CSV table of C-alpha atoms and ligand atoms in Angstrom, one decimal:
chain,number,residue,atom,x,y,z
A,3,UNK,CA,62.1,-24.2,-35.5
A,4,UNK,CA,64.2,-25.0,-32.5
A,5,UNK,CA,67.5,-23.4,-33.8
A,6,UNK,CA,71.0,-24.9,-33.9
A,7,UNK,CA,72.1,-23.1,-30.7
A,8,UNK,CA,69.3,-24.6,-28.6
A,9,UNK,CA,69.8,-28.1,-30.1
A,10,UNK,CA,73.6,-27.9,-29.4
A,11,UNK,CA,72.9,-26.9,-25.8
A,12,UNK,CA,70.5,-29.8,-25.2
A,13,UNK,CA,67.3,-27.8,-24.8
A,14,UNK,CA,65.0,-29.7,-27.3
A,15,UNK,CA,63.2,-31.6,-24.6
A,16,UNK,CA,62.7,-28.6,-22.3
A,17,UNK,CA,61.4,-26.4,-25.2
A,18,UNK,CA,59.0,-29.1,-26.4
A,19,UNK,CA,57.7,-29.5,-22.9
A,20,UNK,CA,57.0,-25.8,-22.6
A,21,UNK,CA,55.3,-25.8,-26.0
A,22,UNK,CA,53.0,-28.7,-25.2
A,23,UNK,CA,52.3,-27.5,-21.7
A,24,UNK,CA,51.1,-24.2,-23.2
A,25,UNK,CA,48.4,-26.1,-25.2
A,26,UNK,CA,50.0,-26.4,-28.6
A,27,UNK,CA,49.4,-29.6,-30.5
A,28,UNK,CA,52.3,-30.9,-32.6
A,29,UNK,CA,50.9,-31.9,-36.0
A,30,UNK,CA,54.3,-32.3,-37.8
A,31,UNK,CA,57.8,-32.6,-36.5
A,32,UNK,CA,61.3,-33.5,-37.8
A,33,UNK,CA,65.0,-33.4,-36.8
A,34,UNK,CA,66.9,-32.1,-39.8
A,35,UNK,CA,69.6,-29.7,-41.0
A,36,UNK,CA,69.1,-26.8,-43.4
A,37,UNK,CA,71.4,-26.4,-46.4
A,38,UNK,CA,72.7,-22.9,-47.2
A,39,UNK,CA,70.2,-22.8,-50.1
A,40,UNK,CA,67.3,-23.8,-47.7
A,41,UNK,CA,68.3,-21.1,-45.1
A,42,UNK,CA,68.6,-18.4,-47.9
A,43,UNK,CA,65.1,-19.4,-49.1
A,44,UNK,CA,63.5,-19.6,-45.7
A,45,UNK,CA,64.9,-16.2,-44.7
A,46,UNK,CA,64.7,-14.6,-48.1
A,47,UNK,CA,62.7,-11.6,-46.6
A,48,UNK,CA,65.9,-10.7,-44.7
A,49,UNK,CA,68.3,-10.9,-47.6
A,50,UNK,CA,69.1,-7.2,-47.7
A,51,UNK,CA,69.7,-7.0,-43.9
A,52,UNK,CA,73.3,-6.7,-42.7
A,53,UNK,CA,73.0,-9.8,-40.6
A,54,UNK,CA,71.8,-12.1,-43.5
A,55,UNK,CA,75.1,-13.9,-44.0
A,56,UNK,CA,75.5,-14.5,-40.3
A,57,UNK,CA,71.9,-15.7,-40.0
A,58,UNK,CA,72.4,-18.2,-42.9
A,59,UNK,CA,75.7,-19.4,-41.4
A,60,UNK,CA,74.1,-19.9,-37.9
A,61,UNK,CA,71.0,-21.6,-39.2
A,62,UNK,CA,73.0,-24.2,-41.2
A,63,UNK,CA,75.7,-25.0,-38.7
A,64,UNK,CA,73.9,-27.9,-37.1
A,65,UNK,CA,70.6,-29.7,-36.8
A,66,UNK,CA,67.3,-28.1,-36.0
A,67,UNK,CA,63.8,-29.3,-35.0
A,68,UNK,CA,61.1,-28.0,-37.2
A,69,UNK,CA,57.4,-28.4,-36.3
A,70,UNK,CA,53.9,-27.4,-37.2
A,71,UNK,CA,51.9,-26.4,-34.2
A,72,UNK,CA,48.1,-26.0,-33.9
A,73,UNK,CA,46.1,-24.0,-31.4
A,74,UNK,CA,43.5,-21.3,-31.3
A,75,UNK,CA,45.3,-18.0,-31.8
A,76,UNK,CA,48.5,-20.0,-32.4
A,77,UNK,CA,50.7,-17.3,-34.0
A,78,UNK,CA,50.1,-14.7,-31.3
A,79,UNK,CA,50.2,-17.2,-28.4
A,80,UNK,CA,53.4,-18.8,-29.7
A,81,UNK,CA,55.1,-15.4,-30.1
A,82,UNK,CA,54.1,-14.7,-26.5
A,83,UNK,CA,55.5,-18.0,-25.4
A,84,UNK,CA,58.9,-17.6,-27.1
A,85,UNK,CA,59.3,-13.9,-26.2
A,86,UNK,CA,61.0,-11.0,-28.0
A,87,UNK,CA,63.5,-11.6,-30.8
A,88,UNK,CA,66.3,-10.2,-28.6
A,89,UNK,CA,66.4,-12.3,-25.4
A,90,UNK,CA,67.6,-9.2,-23.5
A,91,UNK,CA,64.1,-7.8,-24.1
A,92,UNK,CA,62.2,-11.1,-23.7
A,93,UNK,CA,59.8,-11.5,-20.7
A,94,UNK,CA,60.8,-13.7,-17.8
A,95,UNK,CA,59.8,-17.4,-18.4
A,96,UNK,CA,59.8,-17.1,-22.2
A,97,UNK,CA,61.7,-19.6,-24.3
A,98,UNK,CA,64.2,-17.0,-25.5
A,99,UNK,CA,64.7,-15.5,-22.0
A,100,UNK,CA,65.5,-19.0,-20.7
A,101,UNK,CA,67.4,-20.5,-23.6
A,102,UNK,CA,68.7,-17.9,-26.0
A,103,UNK,CA,72.1,-16.2,-26.0
A,104,UNK,CA,71.5,-13.1,-28.0
A,105,UNK,CA,69.5,-11.5,-30.9
A,106,UNK,CA,71.2,-13.7,-33.5
A,107,UNK,CA,71.4,-17.0,-31.6
A,108,UNK,CA,67.9,-16.8,-30.2
A,109,UNK,CA,66.9,-20.5,-29.8
A,110,UNK,CA,63.6,-20.6,-31.6
A,111,UNK,CA,61.7,-19.2,-34.6
A,112,UNK,CA,57.9,-18.7,-34.8
A,113,UNK,CA,55.9,-17.6,-37.8
A,114,UNK,CA,54.7,-14.0,-37.6
A,115,UNK,CA,51.3,-14.5,-39.4
A,116,UNK,CA,48.9,-17.2,-40.4
A,117,UNK,CA,49.9,-16.6,-44.0
A,118,UNK,CA,53.6,-17.1,-43.3
A,119,UNK,CA,52.8,-20.1,-41.1
A,120,UNK,CA,51.3,-21.8,-44.1
A,121,UNK,CA,54.3,-20.9,-46.3
A,122,UNK,CA,56.8,-22.0,-43.7
A,123,UNK,CA,54.8,-25.3,-43.1
A,124,UNK,CA,55.0,-26.1,-46.8
A,125,UNK,CA,58.7,-25.3,-46.8
A,126,UNK,CA,59.4,-27.9,-44.1
A,127,UNK,CA,56.8,-30.6,-44.7
A,128,UNK,CA,55.0,-32.6,-47.4
A,129,UNK,CA,51.3,-33.3,-47.0
A,130,UNK,CA,51.8,-36.8,-45.7
A,131,UNK,CA,54.1,-35.6,-43.0
A,132,UNK,CA,51.3,-33.5,-41.4
A,133,UNK,CA,48.9,-35.2,-39.0
B,214,LIG,P1,63.8,-15.1,-36.3
B,214,LIG,O1,62.6,-14.8,-35.5
B,214,LIG,O2,64.0,-16.5,-36.7
B,214,LIG,O3,63.7,-14.1,-37.6
B,214,LIG,C1,64.9,-13.6,-38.2
B,214,LIG,C2,66.2,-14.0,-37.5
B,214,LIG,O4,67.3,-13.2,-37.8
B,214,LIG,C3,66.0,-13.7,-36.0
B,214,LIG,O5,65.1,-14.7,-35.4
B,214,LIG,C4,67.4,-13.8,-35.5
B,214,LIG,O6,67.9,-15.2,-35.5
B,214,LIG,C5,68.1,-13.1,-36.7
B,214,LIG,N1,68.3,-11.7,-36.3
B,214,LIG,C6,67.4,-10.7,-36.2
B,214,LIG,N2,67.9,-9.5,-35.9
B,214,LIG,C7,69.3,-9.7,-35.9
B,214,LIG,C8,70.4,-8.9,-35.7
B,214,LIG,N3,70.2,-7.6,-35.4
B,214,LIG,N4,71.6,-9.4,-35.8
B,214,LIG,C9,71.8,-10.7,-36.0
B,214,LIG,N5,70.7,-11.6,-36.3
B,214,LIG,C10,69.5,-11.1,-36.2
């Protein structure tokens, strides 16, 4: 997901360019907005964290771009491309270093395992939206 902060700041095009230049193939994509219930479900694993309320509020405040990406070693390579959760700790040239404000409004989300990538893909897309 390209998160609401990055969308608001006009970074969709630049982020997609970095993603495709890094060799990822976009097999599904949509411009959409999460409801509160959607965000609570998507981030259910974080529901006991102190930042959960703030996270749901942030993720629902405006549109996002969600996408499914394909590549060899996609999860690890995408996490390298986007950088650390906290942009202050993200490597130079990563998406979060370039476009994120802080640990909460961090521009982009990437799945942390193949298993979660499958779950998160099914959350955003139906079978006939995946190519
Ligand atoms: P993401 O990679 O999408 O996974 C969980 C999200 O919670 C994370 O990016 C941030 O947007 C948010 N997050 C993680 N840690 C914190 C924190 N300490 N304070 C506020 N938000 C956080």
